[in-house]
Each structure stands twice: as structure tokens, then as C-alpha cells.
Amino acid sequence: MKKIKKARSMAAVLAVMALTAGSTMAADLTSKGSASIGDYPLADVSVTATGEDVAASLDGQTLKNVIIDGYATSEGLSNVAIQANTALNGMTENAKNIGDLQTQVEKNTIDIGGLQSTVADHQTQINNAAGMADAAYNGMTQNTQDINNLDNQINGKDGIVDELGDVEAKADGALKVQGNGVLYNHGTDLTTGINLNTSAIEQEANDREAADGDLQSQIDTNKTNIGNLDNQINGKDGIVDELGDVEAKADGALKVQGNGVLYNHGTDLTTGINLNTSAIEQEVKDRETADQQLQQGINTNTAAINSVKTTVGSGVLTSGAADLTTGINQNYAQIQQNYAQIQQNTNAINSLDSRIDDLGGEIDQVGAVSAALAGLHPLDYDGTGSKFQLSAAMGSYDSSQAAAIGAFYHFNRDVMISLGGATSFDGDHKTAGNLGVTFRIGEGASGKAVSDDVMARLEAMDQKIAALEQENKDLKNVLGAIDTSLSKEFPDVPANHWAYEAVTKLAGNDVVAGYPDGEFHGDRTMTRYEMAEIIYKAMNRGVQVDQKLVNEFKPEMEQVAASQNA
């Protein structure tokens, strides 16, 4: 920036000096000068005087109102200064633009290096695609040769068949055909082999069509990338044409010449692009040639296959078919008939499924109703009491429930009539009912019968009677050991007391004794020793005492006996 200002000052001084000199000259005079920064020119100044007329220019721009009547005025000098500053401002902007352009050139140099790498990658992809295309073409050629061999073999066999008629092969002796068109002897007929070979050819054609589509897409992409690269290079050529040859930085190997050609160790971008374009065009031509050859092979194979008549096998085509198409049509008609029959069967099965579902629901309800009716039972009738009885019951089967109610009437002990009804709670509420009569037959039918509850009560009474008899026997045993004529009274047990007789008789027979104060004290709690003394005295009287009672009070009775014997 300091250099630019200095140049501007020098240009202005030069212009003023030239104009001043022009005002004093009467002869013709032309003066020229220039200002620059390094190798970059900034402005050209020229002054031409013809007689008293002076014409001045600054960087090609005419300076006006400089000389008036052959003399340089202050206004003229001021105009010179203004116009000089205007021109120099434009030169400053140009210098700045030159710096920006130089920066852009360096950036474009880097971009061109990246584009050159991209072109190399595309060339690698094109080479790979060409290799795949060659491999596919070789495979197609081999398939074509195999099919031609098969066609020759078929033609040869047809001649033999025409002469000898139908000849059945020996067991496991027929010619077989693999999926790749190779014949082998393992139990497969010629038709199967041809069909497999046809499928292989169709698959190969489909694969080739897909590969060609991928290759064409890759070629189109490469053309687009090259077109974009060419546009970018053309854009950079405009900059290079204005600035001339620009060297890259010290560490940048890629250079840009003024004609837009890259050079680095002898290889330029234009040559590389031209080579790639030629290779792509050649690849397209090769692919078109390979496709034509592939199509010719497919057409030949198709014609050979169409010329072969099918052999109708059991379970393969309808018997009597002249060729494969007729057999397929016949089989298709049969398949349509089978399909219609299958649809009818399917509809019938669906209808049966619906009816089976309904039947399952009805079975559940019937089971529940039957269980409810089975729960109705009458009570035993002994000929007395009410002759009419009612009964109710609930029944369940799977997930269905039902309720039942019944009535029973006993004409006598030997004849009964019954009536019952039930309904389910689910679905359409299935109902059921019954009506029955019951007769008692056999020996003793007219005799009196005892019900189970009466028998149970009688057995309980028998047990109570037996217990009372045992208790009475024990009492008699006790009473037999006691002299009823002996008695002893106590002041606290009056004659009207409920235990008077028992207490006085036991005391008179020395079974019980009162207390030292002479009273019985019947309201006091008896100790174990007192109870043991009573038992001991009773045993001495010959009373039979329960063995459990003796064992319970044995220690106390031993002490009582020792005390009395002392």
C-alpha cells in the first residue's frame, strides 16, 4: 500500500510538471511517463503541446480544462489533481483485483490437481468395467459353443430316431443334460436338459442386459464428470489468459501455463482427458460389438430350441400333446378345472367349519342342562308326612351353565311321579325337561321301612342306653359297698339340702369325712389329697374304681395309706 501511494504521488507530480512545462513552450512537444509497482504497471502519463494547445492524459484518460489561453491556471491544476486521483483510485482497485486473482489461481491449481486424481479414478473404473465385459463375453461365447454342440447332438439323434422309431433306453442309460448345457448319463431326459439350458441362456441374457445397463450408466457418469471438468478448466483459462503463466507455490508440483495446459513431469491434463475420451469411445464401440454378438448367439439358441419337439412324459404334460405349447394349454385347462373344484371344496369346508362351531356350542349347553337335571333328587318317603317335594340344581359343562327345578309326588311308599325342567344361560338358551314315575318292587315292598335318619337316631339311643346301664351298674356296685343304715350329719348340710342323703351316708360309712371344726364345707375346693383319701376308703370298702382314676391319684393314695398305718 505504501508503494501504491508513492506511485500515485509520483504520477501526480509528473503530470503537473508536464503541464507546467507545456505552458511555457510555443513549439510542438510530447512528454510521456509511467508509474508501476514492481513488474505491474499502474499508470501512463502523457502531455502533448501543439503551439499553445496542450493535451494531457493519465492512464489513457484525457485531462480537461488544464490550459486556458496558453497558461496553466490554479483551477486547471486543481482539475489535474482531481482527475489524477480518480485515475489512481481505479489503479488501486486494479492492483487489489490482481492480488485476488492471484489467490484464486493458486486455489484453482489445487482444484485442478484434485480433478486430475478424479479422472484417474474414473479411468480405473472404466478398465474394471471393460474386464467384466470381456469375462461376460467369453462366458457367452462358451455357452453359444455348448448350445451348438447340443444342437448337433440333437440333430444326429433325430436322424437315428427317424430311422429306428422310438427306442427306449436301458435302465439308467439315457442321455442327460446339466443346467450348463453339458450332457451326462444319470437318469434325466433330453427335454429336461433343454429346458435347463434355456433357463441358463435366459439368465445369461438378463445378466448381460443388467451389466450393460450398469456399464452405460458408468460411461454416462464419466462423460458428465469430464464435461464438468472441462467447464472448470475453461473458467480457469480466462484467468490464466489475463495473468499469463503463474507458477505455483514452492511445494506445489502442479503448474498452470497460459494456454490452460497442466504440466507435471511431462504429462498435461488436456492430453489425459483426450486419452480418456478416446478410451471411453473405444469401450462403447467394443460393448456395442459384444452386445450384437450376444444377441446373435441368443437368436441362434432360440431357433435351435424351438426346433426341438418335447417328449411327453407321464405326469408332466397331458397325454397326446403334439408339442410343448399344446401340452401346456391342455394342462392349463385341467388346472383351471381343478382350481374351480378346489374353490367349491373350500366353500364347503368353510360352511362345515361354521356348523361345527355351532354344534360345539350346542354340545356345551346340552352338557350343562344334563348336569343340572341330574342334580334333582327326592327325599326318602316313609309313608308319613307330606307327599309333595321340590328340588333345584345347577349344572356346568365347559364354559356353559344351566339351572334345573324338579317336583316329586309320592302316591304312597311304593309309587312316585317326578317332573323336571332345565335351561342354559348361554347362546340361544337351550332347554330340556323330563317326566318320570318310580315304583318300589320286590319282597317287602308293602312293609314298613325305616329311613336312614331314623336308623341313625336309633343307633344313638342304643349307645346312650348302654352308657346309662353301665353307670347304673357302677352305682349299684357302690351302693352295695355302703351300709345305708349308717349315716353322719354335718351342721352345714341341712336335711333339705339336695346332697344331704349322699353326704350323710358316705360319712356314716367313713368314705368322706368332715373338717376338724365338725362341718363338711361342701362349698370349698377339694384338694388332690382329699380326693385320694375318698378313693382309697372306697377301695377299702370293696368299691370297683376306674383304673385311670387310680393311676392318676396313686402318689396321693400311697401317702394317705402310710398316714393311716402309722
PDB file of C-alpha atoms in Angstrom, residues 26-180:
ATOM      1  CA  ALA A  26       5.494  27.574 -28.028  1.00  0.00           C
ATOM      2  CA  ALA A  27       6.863  24.691 -30.078  1.00  0.00           C
ATOM      3  CA  ASP A  28       5.382  21.239 -30.519  1.00  0.00           C
ATOM      4  CA  LEU A  29       6.222  18.956 -27.557  1.00  0.00           C
ATOM      5  CA  THR A  30       5.245  15.495 -26.419  1.00  0.00           C
ATOM      6  CA  SER A  31       6.203  14.147 -22.957  1.00  0.00           C
ATOM      7  CA  LYS A  32       5.429  10.668 -21.616  1.00  0.00           C
ATOM      8  CA  GLY A  33       5.935   8.922 -18.234  1.00  0.00           C
ATOM      9  CA  SER A  34       4.717   5.867 -16.260  1.00  0.00           C
ATOM     10  CA  ALA A  35       4.259   4.581 -12.671  1.00  0.00           C
ATOM     11  CA  SER A  36       4.432   0.923 -11.554  1.00  0.00           C
ATOM     12  CA  ILE A  37       4.690  -1.455  -8.562  1.00  0.00           C
ATOM     13  CA  GLY A  38       7.358  -3.995  -9.196  1.00  0.00           C
ATOM     14  CA  ASP A  39       6.576  -5.581 -12.532  1.00  0.00           C
ATOM     15  CA  TYR A  40       2.948  -4.371 -12.525  1.00  0.00           C
ATOM     16  CA  PRO A  41       2.354  -1.019 -14.364  1.00  0.00           C
ATOM     17  CA  LEU A  42      -0.136   1.256 -12.592  1.00  0.00           C
ATOM     18  CA  ALA A  43      -0.494   4.368 -14.834  1.00  0.00           C
ATOM     19  CA  ASP A  44       0.793   6.011 -18.011  1.00  0.00           C
ATOM     20  CA  VAL A  45       1.006   9.838 -18.169  1.00  0.00           C
ATOM     21  CA  SER A  46       1.459  11.807 -21.407  1.00  0.00           C
ATOM     22  CA  VAL A  47       1.364  15.515 -22.327  1.00  0.00           C
ATOM     23  CA  THR A  48       1.266  16.807 -25.898  1.00  0.00           C
ATOM     24  CA  ALA A  49       1.643  20.511 -26.751  1.00  0.00           C
ATOM     25  CA  THR A  50       0.977  21.952 -30.196  1.00  0.00           C
ATOM     26  CA  GLY A  51       1.564  25.606 -30.239  1.00  0.00           C
ATOM     27  CA  GLU A  52      -0.450  26.988 -27.363  1.00  0.00           C
ATOM     28  CA  ASP A  53      -2.794  23.992 -27.192  1.00  0.00           C
ATOM     29  CA  VAL A  54      -1.882  21.427 -24.573  1.00  0.00           C
ATOM     30  CA  ALA A  55      -3.495  17.973 -24.338  1.00  0.00           C
ATOM     31  CA  ALA A  56      -2.793  15.744 -21.299  1.00  0.00           C
ATOM     32  CA  SER A  57      -3.806  12.178 -20.492  1.00  0.00           C
ATOM     33  CA  LEU A  58      -3.457   9.986 -17.362  1.00  0.00           C
ATOM     34  CA  ASP A  59      -3.650   6.232 -17.977  1.00  0.00           C
ATOM     35  CA  GLY A  60      -5.454   6.858 -21.252  1.00  0.00           C
ATOM     36  CA  GLN A  61      -7.950   9.380 -19.775  1.00  0.00           C
ATOM     37  CA  THR A  62      -7.905  12.934 -21.231  1.00  0.00           C
ATOM     38  CA  LEU A  63      -7.438  15.675 -18.666  1.00  0.00           C
ATOM     39  CA  LYS A  64      -9.707  18.636 -19.384  1.00  0.00           C
ATOM     40  CA  ASN A  65      -9.565  22.332 -18.529  1.00  0.00           C
ATOM     41  CA  VAL A  66      -5.828  22.182 -17.978  1.00  0.00           C
ATOM     42  CA  ILE A  67      -4.633  25.084 -20.174  1.00  0.00           C
ATOM     43  CA  ILE A  68      -6.663  28.226 -20.678  1.00  0.00           C
ATOM     44  CA  ASP A  69      -5.345  30.798 -23.169  1.00  0.00           C
ATOM     45  CA  GLY A  70      -1.940  29.093 -23.221  1.00  0.00           C
ATOM     46  CA  TYR A  71      -1.399  29.330 -19.403  1.00  0.00           C
ATOM     47  CA  ALA A  72      -1.824  26.863 -16.591  1.00  0.00           C
ATOM     48  CA  THR A  73      -4.298  28.238 -14.094  1.00  0.00           C
ATOM     49  CA  SER A  74      -4.908  27.179 -10.467  1.00  0.00           C
ATOM     50  CA  GLU A  75      -8.284  25.833 -11.495  1.00  0.00           C
ATOM     51  CA  GLY A  76      -6.622  23.830 -14.237  1.00  0.00           C
ATOM     52  CA  LEU A  77      -4.074  22.402 -11.817  1.00  0.00           C
ATOM     53  CA  SER A  78      -6.860  21.536  -9.401  1.00  0.00           C
ATOM     54  CA  ASN A  79      -8.670  19.691 -12.166  1.00  0.00           C
ATOM     55  CA  VAL A  80      -5.462  17.845 -12.960  1.00  0.00           C
ATOM     56  CA  ALA A  81      -5.129  16.760  -9.337  1.00  0.00           C
ATOM     57  CA  ILE A  82      -8.766  15.595  -9.103  1.00  0.00           C
ATOM     58  CA  GLN A  83      -8.618  13.657 -12.353  1.00  0.00           C
ATOM     59  CA  ALA A  84      -5.249  12.178 -11.407  1.00  0.00           C
ATOM     60  CA  ASN A  85      -6.633  10.987  -8.044  1.00  0.00           C
ATOM     61  CA  THR A  86      -9.661   9.458  -9.757  1.00  0.00           C
ATOM     62  CA  ALA A  87      -7.469   7.555 -12.188  1.00  0.00           C
ATOM     63  CA  LEU A  88      -5.095   6.444  -9.431  1.00  0.00           C
ATOM     64  CA  ASN A  89      -8.040   5.173  -7.306  1.00  0.00           C
ATOM     65  CA  GLY A  90      -9.010   2.978 -10.239  1.00  0.00           C
ATOM     66  CA  MET A  91      -5.444   1.706 -10.437  1.00  0.00           C
ATOM     67  CA  THR A  92      -5.519   0.889  -6.712  1.00  0.00           C
ATOM     68  CA  GLU A  93      -8.660  -1.189  -7.186  1.00  0.00           C
ATOM     69  CA  ASN A  94      -6.999  -2.934 -10.152  1.00  0.00           C
ATOM     70  CA  ALA A  95      -3.990  -3.786  -8.015  1.00  0.00           C
ATOM     71  CA  LYS A  96      -6.279  -5.276  -5.351  1.00  0.00           C
ATOM     72  CA  ASN A  97      -8.112  -7.292  -8.004  1.00  0.00           C
ATOM     73  CA  ILE A  98      -4.772  -8.594  -9.281  1.00  0.00           C
ATOM     74  CA  GLY A  99      -3.961  -9.850  -5.771  1.00  0.00           C
ATOM     75  CA  ASP A 100      -7.369 -11.580  -5.500  1.00  0.00           C
ATOM     76  CA  LEU A 101      -6.881 -13.158  -8.922  1.00  0.00           C
ATOM     77  CA  GLN A 102      -3.502 -14.495  -7.884  1.00  0.00           C
ATOM     78  CA  THR A 103      -5.074 -16.110  -4.792  1.00  0.00           C
ATOM     79  CA  GLN A 104      -7.831 -17.643  -6.935  1.00  0.00           C
ATOM     80  CA  VAL A 105      -5.226 -19.015  -9.373  1.00  0.00           C
ATOM     81  CA  GLU A 106      -3.467 -20.776  -6.501  1.00  0.00           C
ATOM     82  CA  LYS A 107      -6.793 -22.260  -5.322  1.00  0.00           C
ATOM     83  CA  ASN A 108      -7.676 -23.332  -8.867  1.00  0.00           C
ATOM     84  CA  THR A 109      -4.281 -25.006  -9.156  1.00  0.00           C
ATOM     85  CA  ILE A 110      -5.160 -27.178  -6.132  1.00  0.00           C
ATOM     86  CA  ASP A 111      -8.644 -27.913  -7.547  1.00  0.00           C
ATOM     87  CA  ILE A 112      -7.139 -28.998 -10.877  1.00  0.00           C
ATOM     88  CA  GLY A 113      -4.893 -31.454  -9.023  1.00  0.00           C
ATOM     89  CA  GLY A 114      -7.973 -32.992  -7.365  1.00  0.00           C
ATOM     90  CA  LEU A 115      -9.775 -33.188 -10.698  1.00  0.00           C
ATOM     91  CA  GLN A 116      -6.802 -34.947 -12.243  1.00  0.00           C
ATOM     92  CA  SER A 117      -6.985 -37.580  -9.449  1.00  0.00           C
ATOM     93  CA  THR A 118     -10.737 -37.987 -10.107  1.00  0.00           C
ATOM     94  CA  VAL A 119     -10.063 -38.547 -13.826  1.00  0.00           C
ATOM     95  CA  ALA A 120      -7.527 -41.256 -12.903  1.00  0.00           C
ATOM     96  CA  ASP A 121     -10.131 -42.965 -10.662  1.00  0.00           C
ATOM     97  CA  HIS A 122     -12.663 -42.887 -13.498  1.00  0.00           C
ATOM     98  CA  GLN A 123     -10.096 -44.448 -15.835  1.00  0.00           C
ATOM     99  CA  THR A 124      -9.612 -47.290 -13.302  1.00  0.00           C
ATOM    100  CA  GLN A 125     -13.386 -47.861 -13.120  1.00  0.00           C
ATOM    101  CA  ILE A 126     -13.595 -47.937 -16.927  1.00  0.00           C
ATOM    102  CA  ASN A 127     -10.791 -50.513 -17.059  1.00  0.00           C
ATOM    103  CA  ASN A 128     -12.586 -52.674 -14.454  1.00  0.00           C
ATOM    104  CA  ALA A 129     -15.851 -52.458 -16.419  1.00  0.00           C
ATOM    105  CA  ALA A 130     -14.014 -53.459 -19.589  1.00  0.00           C
ATOM    106  CA  GLY A 131     -12.578 -56.509 -17.799  1.00  0.00           C
ATOM    107  CA  MET A 132     -16.048 -57.554 -16.585  1.00  0.00           C
ATOM    108  CA  ALA A 133     -17.445 -57.117 -20.101  1.00  0.00           C
ATOM    109  CA  ASP A 134     -14.677 -59.295 -21.578  1.00  0.00           C
ATOM    110  CA  ALA A 135     -15.315 -62.027 -18.979  1.00  0.00           C
ATOM    111  CA  ALA A 136     -19.064 -61.945 -19.686  1.00  0.00           C
ATOM    112  CA  TYR A 137     -18.429 -62.089 -23.445  1.00  0.00           C
ATOM    113  CA  ASN A 138     -16.130 -65.096 -23.015  1.00  0.00           C
ATOM    114  CA  GLY A 139     -18.821 -66.853 -20.928  1.00  0.00           C
ATOM    115  CA  MET A 140     -21.437 -66.091 -23.596  1.00  0.00           C
ATOM    116  CA  THR A 141     -19.143 -67.468 -26.297  1.00  0.00           C
ATOM    117  CA  GLN A 142     -18.678 -70.717 -24.334  1.00  0.00           C
ATOM    118  CA  ASN A 143     -22.454 -71.053 -23.832  1.00  0.00           C
ATOM    119  CA  THR A 144     -23.017 -70.489 -27.559  1.00  0.00           C
ATOM    120  CA  GLN A 145     -20.498 -73.236 -28.380  1.00  0.00           C
ATOM    121  CA  ASP A 146     -22.156 -75.634 -25.889  1.00  0.00           C
ATOM    122  CA  ILE A 147     -25.588 -74.959 -27.381  1.00  0.00           C
ATOM    123  CA  ASN A 148     -24.288 -75.519 -30.911  1.00  0.00           C
ATOM    124  CA  ASN A 149     -22.788 -78.838 -29.776  1.00  0.00           C
ATOM    125  CA  LEU A 150     -26.103 -79.774 -28.167  1.00  0.00           C
ATOM    126  CA  ASP A 151     -27.984 -78.845 -31.359  1.00  0.00           C
ATOM    127  CA  ASN A 152     -25.622 -81.029 -33.405  1.00  0.00           C
ATOM    128  CA  GLN A 153     -26.143 -83.893 -30.971  1.00  0.00           C
ATOM    129  CA  ILE A 154     -29.910 -83.438 -31.147  1.00  0.00           C
ATOM    130  CA  ASN A 155     -29.862 -83.354 -34.956  1.00  0.00           C
ATOM    131  CA  GLY A 156     -27.803 -86.520 -35.001  1.00  0.00           C
ATOM    132  CA  LYS A 157     -30.160 -88.284 -32.621  1.00  0.00           C
ATOM    133  CA  ASP A 158     -33.205 -87.151 -34.623  1.00  0.00           C
ATOM    134  CA  GLY A 159     -31.812 -88.919 -37.670  1.00  0.00           C
ATOM    135  CA  ILE A 160     -31.412 -92.117 -35.703  1.00  0.00           C
ATOM    136  CA  VAL A 161     -34.911 -91.852 -34.281  1.00  0.00           C
ATOM    137  CA  ASP A 162     -36.384 -91.243 -37.758  1.00  0.00           C
ATOM    138  CA  GLU A 163     -34.827 -94.467 -38.946  1.00  0.00           C
ATOM    139  CA  LEU A 164     -35.311 -96.709 -35.898  1.00  0.00           C
ATOM    140  CA  GLY A 165     -38.513 -95.214 -34.397  1.00  0.00           C
ATOM    141  CA  ASP A 166     -38.964 -94.770 -30.671  1.00  0.00           C
ATOM    142  CA  VAL A 167     -36.222 -96.608 -28.816  1.00  0.00           C
ATOM    143  CA  GLU A 168     -36.418 -96.967 -25.050  1.00  0.00           C
ATOM    144  CA  ALA A 169     -33.078 -96.572 -23.315  1.00  0.00           C
ATOM    145  CA  LYS A 170     -31.804 -99.184 -20.967  1.00  0.00           C
ATOM    146  CA  ALA A 171     -32.152 -98.653 -17.238  1.00  0.00           C
ATOM    147  CA  ASP A 172     -30.105 -95.609 -16.356  1.00  0.00           C
ATOM    148  CA  GLY A 173     -28.852 -95.406 -19.958  1.00  0.00           C
ATOM    149  CA  ALA A 174     -30.498 -92.251 -21.317  1.00  0.00           C
ATOM    150  CA  LEU A 175     -28.586 -89.114 -22.195  1.00  0.00           C
ATOM    151  CA  LYS A 176     -28.976 -86.377 -19.576  1.00  0.00           C
ATOM    152  CA  VAL A 177     -28.451 -82.612 -19.720  1.00  0.00           C
ATOM    153  CA  GLN A 178     -26.990 -80.440 -16.989  1.00  0.00           C
ATOM    154  CA  GLY A 179     -28.028 -76.802 -16.377  1.00  0.00           C
ATOM    155  CA  ASN A 180     -24.867 -75.603 -18.133  1.00  0.00           C
TER     156      ASN A 180
END
